[in-house]
mmCIF file of C-alpha atoms in Angstrom:
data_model
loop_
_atom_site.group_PDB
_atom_site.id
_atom_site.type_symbol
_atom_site.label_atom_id
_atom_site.label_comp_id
_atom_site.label_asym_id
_atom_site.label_seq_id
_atom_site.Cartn_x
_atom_site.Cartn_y
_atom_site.Cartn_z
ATOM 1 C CA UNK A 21 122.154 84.042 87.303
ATOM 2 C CA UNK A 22 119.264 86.500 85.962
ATOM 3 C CA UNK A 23 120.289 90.495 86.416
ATOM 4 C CA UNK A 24 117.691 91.407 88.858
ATOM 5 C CA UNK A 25 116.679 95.207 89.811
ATOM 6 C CA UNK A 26 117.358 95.272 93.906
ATOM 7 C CA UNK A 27 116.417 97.496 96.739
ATOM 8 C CA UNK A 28 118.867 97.729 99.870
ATOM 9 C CA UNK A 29 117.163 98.797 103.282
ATOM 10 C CA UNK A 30 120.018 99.302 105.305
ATOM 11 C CA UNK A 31 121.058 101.987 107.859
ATOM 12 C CA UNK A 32 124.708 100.867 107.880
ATOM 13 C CA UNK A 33 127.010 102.572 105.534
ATOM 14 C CA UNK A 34 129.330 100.193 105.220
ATOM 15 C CA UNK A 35 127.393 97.154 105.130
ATOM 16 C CA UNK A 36 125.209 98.865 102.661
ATOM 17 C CA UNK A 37 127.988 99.820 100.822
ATOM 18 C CA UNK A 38 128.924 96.080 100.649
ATOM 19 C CA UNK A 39 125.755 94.610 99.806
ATOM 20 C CA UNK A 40 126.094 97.183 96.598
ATOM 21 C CA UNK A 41 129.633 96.182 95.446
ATOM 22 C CA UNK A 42 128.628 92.425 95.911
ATOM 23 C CA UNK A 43 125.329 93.125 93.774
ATOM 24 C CA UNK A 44 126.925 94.651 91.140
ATOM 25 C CA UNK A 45 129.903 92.759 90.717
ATOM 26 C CA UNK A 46 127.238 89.996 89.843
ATOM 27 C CA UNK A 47 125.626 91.499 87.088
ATOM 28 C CA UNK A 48 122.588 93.370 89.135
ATOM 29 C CA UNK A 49 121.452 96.377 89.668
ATOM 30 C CA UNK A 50 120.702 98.479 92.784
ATOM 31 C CA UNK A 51 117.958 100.447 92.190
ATOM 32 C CA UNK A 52 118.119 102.583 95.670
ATOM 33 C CA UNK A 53 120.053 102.356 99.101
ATOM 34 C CA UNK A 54 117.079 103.477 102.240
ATOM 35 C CA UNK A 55 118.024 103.977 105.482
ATOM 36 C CA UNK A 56 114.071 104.546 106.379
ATOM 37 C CA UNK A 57 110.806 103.014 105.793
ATOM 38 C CA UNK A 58 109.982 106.813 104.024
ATOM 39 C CA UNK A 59 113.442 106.718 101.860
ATOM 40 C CA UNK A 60 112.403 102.784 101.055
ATOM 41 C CA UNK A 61 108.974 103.599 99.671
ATOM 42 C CA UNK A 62 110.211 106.544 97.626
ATOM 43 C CA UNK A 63 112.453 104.268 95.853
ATOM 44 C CA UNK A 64 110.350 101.874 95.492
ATOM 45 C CA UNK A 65 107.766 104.690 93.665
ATOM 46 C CA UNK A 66 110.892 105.819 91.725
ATOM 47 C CA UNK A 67 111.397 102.264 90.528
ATOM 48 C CA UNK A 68 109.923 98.665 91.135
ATOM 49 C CA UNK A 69 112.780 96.322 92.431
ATOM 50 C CA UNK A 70 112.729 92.498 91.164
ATOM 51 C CA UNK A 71 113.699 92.028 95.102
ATOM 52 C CA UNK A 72 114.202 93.729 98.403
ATOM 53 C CA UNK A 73 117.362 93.018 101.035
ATOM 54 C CA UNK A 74 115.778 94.774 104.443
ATOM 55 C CA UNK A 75 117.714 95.008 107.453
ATOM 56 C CA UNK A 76 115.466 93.886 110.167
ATOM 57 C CA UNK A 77 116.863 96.474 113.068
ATOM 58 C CA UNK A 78 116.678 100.025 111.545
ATOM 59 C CA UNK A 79 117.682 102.865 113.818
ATOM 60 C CA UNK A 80 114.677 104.183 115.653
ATOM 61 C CA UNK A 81 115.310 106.849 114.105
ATOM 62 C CA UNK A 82 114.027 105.619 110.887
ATOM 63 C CA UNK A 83 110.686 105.579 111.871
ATOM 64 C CA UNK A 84 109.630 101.396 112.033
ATOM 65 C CA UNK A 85 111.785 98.678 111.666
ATOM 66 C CA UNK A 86 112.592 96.368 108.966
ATOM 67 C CA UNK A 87 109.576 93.882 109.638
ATOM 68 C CA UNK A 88 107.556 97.348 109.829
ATOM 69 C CA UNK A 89 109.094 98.501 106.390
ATOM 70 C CA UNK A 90 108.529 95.336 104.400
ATOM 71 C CA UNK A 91 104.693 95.426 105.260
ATOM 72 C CA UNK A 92 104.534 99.225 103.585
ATOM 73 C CA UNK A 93 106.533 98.109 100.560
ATOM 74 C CA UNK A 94 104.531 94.880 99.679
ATOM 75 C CA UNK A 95 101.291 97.203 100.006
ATOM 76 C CA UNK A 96 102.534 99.006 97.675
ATOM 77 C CA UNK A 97 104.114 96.210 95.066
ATOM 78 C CA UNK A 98 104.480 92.388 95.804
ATOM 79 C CA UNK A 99 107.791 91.025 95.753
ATOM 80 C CA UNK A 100 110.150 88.872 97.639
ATOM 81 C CA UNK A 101 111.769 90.233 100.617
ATOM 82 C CA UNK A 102 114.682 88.921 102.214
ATOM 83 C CA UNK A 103 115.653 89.892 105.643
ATOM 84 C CA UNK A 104 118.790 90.444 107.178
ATOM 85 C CA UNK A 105 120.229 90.290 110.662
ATOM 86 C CA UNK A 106 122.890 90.485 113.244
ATOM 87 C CA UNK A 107 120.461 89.020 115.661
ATOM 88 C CA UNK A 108 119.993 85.620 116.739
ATOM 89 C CA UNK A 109 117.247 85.678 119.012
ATOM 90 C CA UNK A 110 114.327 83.947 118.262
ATOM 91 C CA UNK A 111 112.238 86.630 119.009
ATOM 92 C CA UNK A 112 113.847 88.481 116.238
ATOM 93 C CA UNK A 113 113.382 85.767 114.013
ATOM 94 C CA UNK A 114 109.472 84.798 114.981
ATOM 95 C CA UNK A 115 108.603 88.800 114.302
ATOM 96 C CA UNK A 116 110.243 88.142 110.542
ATOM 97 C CA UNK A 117 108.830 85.414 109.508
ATOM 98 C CA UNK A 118 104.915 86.596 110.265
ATOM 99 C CA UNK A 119 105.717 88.491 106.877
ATOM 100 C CA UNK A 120 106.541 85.497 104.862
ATOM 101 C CA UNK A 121 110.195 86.440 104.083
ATOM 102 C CA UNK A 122 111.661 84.560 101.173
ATOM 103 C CA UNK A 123 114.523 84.451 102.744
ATOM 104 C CA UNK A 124 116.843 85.091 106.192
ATOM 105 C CA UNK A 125 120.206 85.474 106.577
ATOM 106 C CA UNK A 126 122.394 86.198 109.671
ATOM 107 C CA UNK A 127 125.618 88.347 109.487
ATOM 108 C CA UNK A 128 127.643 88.325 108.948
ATOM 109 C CA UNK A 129 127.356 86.492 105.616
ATOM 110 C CA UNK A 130 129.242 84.993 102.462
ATOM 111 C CA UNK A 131 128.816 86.646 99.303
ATOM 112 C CA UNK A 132 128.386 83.841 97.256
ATOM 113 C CA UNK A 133 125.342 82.889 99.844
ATOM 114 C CA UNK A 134 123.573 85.990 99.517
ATOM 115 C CA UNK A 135 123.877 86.017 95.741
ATOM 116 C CA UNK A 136 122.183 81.976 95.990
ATOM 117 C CA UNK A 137 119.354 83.545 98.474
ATOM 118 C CA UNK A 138 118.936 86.064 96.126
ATOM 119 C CA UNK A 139 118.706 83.798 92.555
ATOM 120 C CA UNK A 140 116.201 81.268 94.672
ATOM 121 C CA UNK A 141 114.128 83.854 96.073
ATOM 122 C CA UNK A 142 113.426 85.386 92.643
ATOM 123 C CA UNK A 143 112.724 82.071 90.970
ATOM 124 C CA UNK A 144 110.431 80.593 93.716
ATOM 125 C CA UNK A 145 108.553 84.020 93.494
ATOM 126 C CA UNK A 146 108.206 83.778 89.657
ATOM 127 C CA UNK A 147 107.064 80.295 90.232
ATOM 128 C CA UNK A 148 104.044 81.266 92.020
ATOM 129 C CA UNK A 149 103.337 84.372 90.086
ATOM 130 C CA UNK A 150 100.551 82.566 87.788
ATOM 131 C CA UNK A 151 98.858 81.458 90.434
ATOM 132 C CA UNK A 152 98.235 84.600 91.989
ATOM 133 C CA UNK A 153 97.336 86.543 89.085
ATOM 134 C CA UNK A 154 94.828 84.163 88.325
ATOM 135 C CA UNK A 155 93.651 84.511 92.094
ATOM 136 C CA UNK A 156 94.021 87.839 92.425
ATOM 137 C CA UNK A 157 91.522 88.534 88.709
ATOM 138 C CA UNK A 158 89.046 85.480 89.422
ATOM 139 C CA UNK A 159 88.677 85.480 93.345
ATOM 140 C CA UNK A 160 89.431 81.723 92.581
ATOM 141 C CA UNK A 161 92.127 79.480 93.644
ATOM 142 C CA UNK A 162 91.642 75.681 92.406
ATOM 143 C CA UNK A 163 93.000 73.083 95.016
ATOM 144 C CA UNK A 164 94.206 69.597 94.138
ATOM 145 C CA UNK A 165 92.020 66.344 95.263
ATOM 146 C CA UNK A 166 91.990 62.324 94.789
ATOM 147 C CA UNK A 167 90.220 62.724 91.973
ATOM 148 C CA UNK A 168 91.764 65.862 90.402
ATOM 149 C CA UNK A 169 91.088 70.057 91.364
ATOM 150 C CA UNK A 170 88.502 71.730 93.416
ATOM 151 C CA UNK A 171 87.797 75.251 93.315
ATOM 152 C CA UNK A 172 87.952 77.265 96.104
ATOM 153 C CA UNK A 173 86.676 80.698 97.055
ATOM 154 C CA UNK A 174 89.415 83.317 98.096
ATOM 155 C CA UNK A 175 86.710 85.274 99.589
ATOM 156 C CA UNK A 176 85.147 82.291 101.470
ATOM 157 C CA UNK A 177 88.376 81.486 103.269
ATOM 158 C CA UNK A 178 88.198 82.114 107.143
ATOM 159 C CA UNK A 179 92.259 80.898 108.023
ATOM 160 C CA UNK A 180 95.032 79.240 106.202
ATOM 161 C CA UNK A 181 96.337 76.748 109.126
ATOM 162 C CA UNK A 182 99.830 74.894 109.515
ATOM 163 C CA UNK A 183 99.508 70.927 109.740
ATOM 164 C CA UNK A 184 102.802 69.873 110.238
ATOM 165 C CA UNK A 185 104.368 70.009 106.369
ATOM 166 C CA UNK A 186 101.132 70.253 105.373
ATOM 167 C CA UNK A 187 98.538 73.330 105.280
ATOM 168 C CA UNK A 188 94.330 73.296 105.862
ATOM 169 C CA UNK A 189 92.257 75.722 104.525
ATOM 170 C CA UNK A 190 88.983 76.485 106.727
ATOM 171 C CA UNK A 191 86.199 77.825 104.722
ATOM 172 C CA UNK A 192 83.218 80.010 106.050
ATOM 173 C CA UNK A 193 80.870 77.103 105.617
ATOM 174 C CA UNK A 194 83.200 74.988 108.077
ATOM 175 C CA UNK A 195 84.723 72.279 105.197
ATOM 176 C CA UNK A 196 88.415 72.535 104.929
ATOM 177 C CA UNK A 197 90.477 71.500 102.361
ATOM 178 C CA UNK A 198 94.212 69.451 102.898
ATOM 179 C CA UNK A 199 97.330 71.039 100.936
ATOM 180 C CA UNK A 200 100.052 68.724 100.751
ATOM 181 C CA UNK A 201 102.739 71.809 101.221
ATOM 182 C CA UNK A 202 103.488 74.347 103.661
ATOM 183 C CA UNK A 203 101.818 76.999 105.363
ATOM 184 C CA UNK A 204 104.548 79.575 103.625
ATOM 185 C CA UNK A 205 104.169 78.354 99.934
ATOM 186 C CA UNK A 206 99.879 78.213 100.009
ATOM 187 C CA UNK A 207 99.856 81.502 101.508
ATOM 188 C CA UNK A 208 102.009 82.698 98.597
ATOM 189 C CA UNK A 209 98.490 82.170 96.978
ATOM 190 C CA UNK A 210 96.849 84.172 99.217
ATOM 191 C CA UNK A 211 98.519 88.134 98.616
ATOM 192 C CA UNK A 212 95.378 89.779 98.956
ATOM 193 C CA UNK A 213 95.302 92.740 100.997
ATOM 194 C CA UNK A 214 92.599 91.083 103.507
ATOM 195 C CA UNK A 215 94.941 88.562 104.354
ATOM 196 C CA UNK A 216 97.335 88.644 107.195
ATOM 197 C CA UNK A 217 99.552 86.014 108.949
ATOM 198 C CA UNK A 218 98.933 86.236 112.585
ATOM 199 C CA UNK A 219 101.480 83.328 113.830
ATOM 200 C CA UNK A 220 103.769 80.835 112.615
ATOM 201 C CA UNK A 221 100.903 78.796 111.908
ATOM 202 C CA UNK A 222 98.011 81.102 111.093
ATOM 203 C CA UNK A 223 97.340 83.776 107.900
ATOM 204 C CA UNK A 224 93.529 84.604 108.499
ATOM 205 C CA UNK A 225 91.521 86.487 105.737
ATOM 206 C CA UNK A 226 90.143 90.018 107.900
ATOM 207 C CA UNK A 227 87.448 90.102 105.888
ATOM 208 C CA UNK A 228 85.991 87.721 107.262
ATOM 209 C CA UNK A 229 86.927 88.513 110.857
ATOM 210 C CA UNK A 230 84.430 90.066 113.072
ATOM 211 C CA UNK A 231 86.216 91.147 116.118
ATOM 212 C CA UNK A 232 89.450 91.093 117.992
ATOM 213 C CA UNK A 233 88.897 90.608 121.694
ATOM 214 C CA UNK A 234 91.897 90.850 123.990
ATOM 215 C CA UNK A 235 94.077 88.147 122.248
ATOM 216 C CA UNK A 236 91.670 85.948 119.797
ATOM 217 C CA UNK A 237 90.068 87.111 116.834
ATOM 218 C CA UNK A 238 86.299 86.265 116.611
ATOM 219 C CA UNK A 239 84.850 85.759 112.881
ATOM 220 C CA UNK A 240 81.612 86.578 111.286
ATOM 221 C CA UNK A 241 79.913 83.488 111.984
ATOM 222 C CA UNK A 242 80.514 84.128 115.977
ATOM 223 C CA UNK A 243 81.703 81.153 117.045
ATOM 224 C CA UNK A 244 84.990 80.614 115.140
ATOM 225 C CA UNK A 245 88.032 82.305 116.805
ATOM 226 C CA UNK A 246 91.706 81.995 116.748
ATOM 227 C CA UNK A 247 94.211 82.877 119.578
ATOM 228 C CA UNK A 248 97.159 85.253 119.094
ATOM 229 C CA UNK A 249 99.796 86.087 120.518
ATOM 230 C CA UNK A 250 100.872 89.744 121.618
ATOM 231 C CA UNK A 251 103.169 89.981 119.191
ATOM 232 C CA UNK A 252 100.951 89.155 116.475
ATOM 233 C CA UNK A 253 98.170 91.536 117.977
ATOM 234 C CA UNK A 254 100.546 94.330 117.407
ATOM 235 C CA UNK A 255 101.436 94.263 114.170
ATOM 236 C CA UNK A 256 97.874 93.328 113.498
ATOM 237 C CA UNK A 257 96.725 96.574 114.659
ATOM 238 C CA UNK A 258 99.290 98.580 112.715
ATOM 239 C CA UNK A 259 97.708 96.975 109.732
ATOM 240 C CA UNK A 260 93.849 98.071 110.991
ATOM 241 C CA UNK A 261 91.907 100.942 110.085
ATOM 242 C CA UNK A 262 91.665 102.459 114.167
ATOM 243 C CA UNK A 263 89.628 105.317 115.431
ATOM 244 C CA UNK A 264 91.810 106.218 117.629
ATOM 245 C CA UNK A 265 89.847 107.119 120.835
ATOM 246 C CA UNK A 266 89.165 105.789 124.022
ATOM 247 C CA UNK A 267 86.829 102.387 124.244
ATOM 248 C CA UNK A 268 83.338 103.085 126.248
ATOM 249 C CA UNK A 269 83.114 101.924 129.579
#
């Protein structure tokens, strides 16, 4: 396996404790052990991780969760996150994978599963990183068709919308364009600041949305809109710019 540089969210001593002898004892190296989102971010400033291991259910007392925490550290640097949990609920799990986790694991786990999570997760991240650069300096991606690739607009892209295995991608002008692959893996295309996975089976580009009214999200063109769910509305908010005052009557 490739010695990776690691960050470890955790507010458990002992667990986090753990996680560090297990990481080690494989040839990695910890670069930092956070029990906040604040503690996370200054190691992350100190030193840029290969990969993060974020607890989902921080003490309140560290100031947002894990979900919370992994938005502030991939603003800051992209890399793959892997959450874990002792919780089984789906609600748990549907609030995780919004961020596009490259991985989740329930406690308590194996070692030698953790140290496969964390070898995949680093090599499916480098897979993709090409593609993003390119997107990220050209505001292109190109998209693959019968007759060979089409380019595509980052900035034109309304939503990024799961079909089944596959994914469409609805432009401004109203075409869309068929990926044969996930929603997950085509969105790993899309890192951009402006866009933000609403659901399970939406990332939408904000800069392109016009309004959010009560639960849907109206676009610029005023007649496309997507539902969302509460949820979703939530942690879409935290990632908005908000005046906070009171709305006119």
């Amino acid at each position: 396996m490739t010695p990776l540089t690691i960050l470890i969210v955790e507010d458990n001593t002992i667990t986090a404790m753990h996680l560090r002898q297990t990481l080690e004892q494989a040839g990695h190296t910890v670069t930092g052990m956070a029990r906040t989102l604040q503690a996370a971010l200054t190691a992350v400033k100190n030193q840029l991780p290969d990969l993060a291991l974020v607890d989902i259910q921080l003490d309140e007392k560290s100031t947002g969760n894990g979900v919370a925490t992994a938005r502030e550290l991939l603003a800051y640097q992209h890399m793959p996150i892997i959450f874990l949990t002792a919780d089984p609920e789906l609600e748990t799990y549907q609030s995780a994978i919004e961020m596009m986790p490259a991985a989740y694991m329930l406690k308590p786990f194996r070692a030698d599963e953790l140290l496969m999570n964390i070898n995949l997760a680093y090599h499916n991240f480098q897979s993709t990183q090409g593609g993003m650069a390119d997107a990220l300096q050209t505001g292109y991606v190109w998209v693959p068709i019968k007759e060979g690739l089409e380019k595509v607009a980052v900035a034109q892209v309304l939503y990024i919308e799961a079909d089944k295995s596959y994914a469409n991608i609805v432009m401004a002008d109203a075409s869309t364009h068929l990926v044969t692959t996930n929603l997950t893996t085509v969105a790993q295309y899309f890192r951009l600041n402006s866009f933000f996975r609403i659901s399970r089976s939406h990332v939408v580009n904000l800069d392109q949305v016009k309004q959010l009214k009560g639960n849907s999200l109206i676009f610029l063109d005023g007649k496309t809109a997507l539902d969302i769910q509460p949820s979703g509305r939530k942690e879409l908010i935290k990632r908005l710019t908000v005046i906070r005052t009171k709305p006119p009557k």
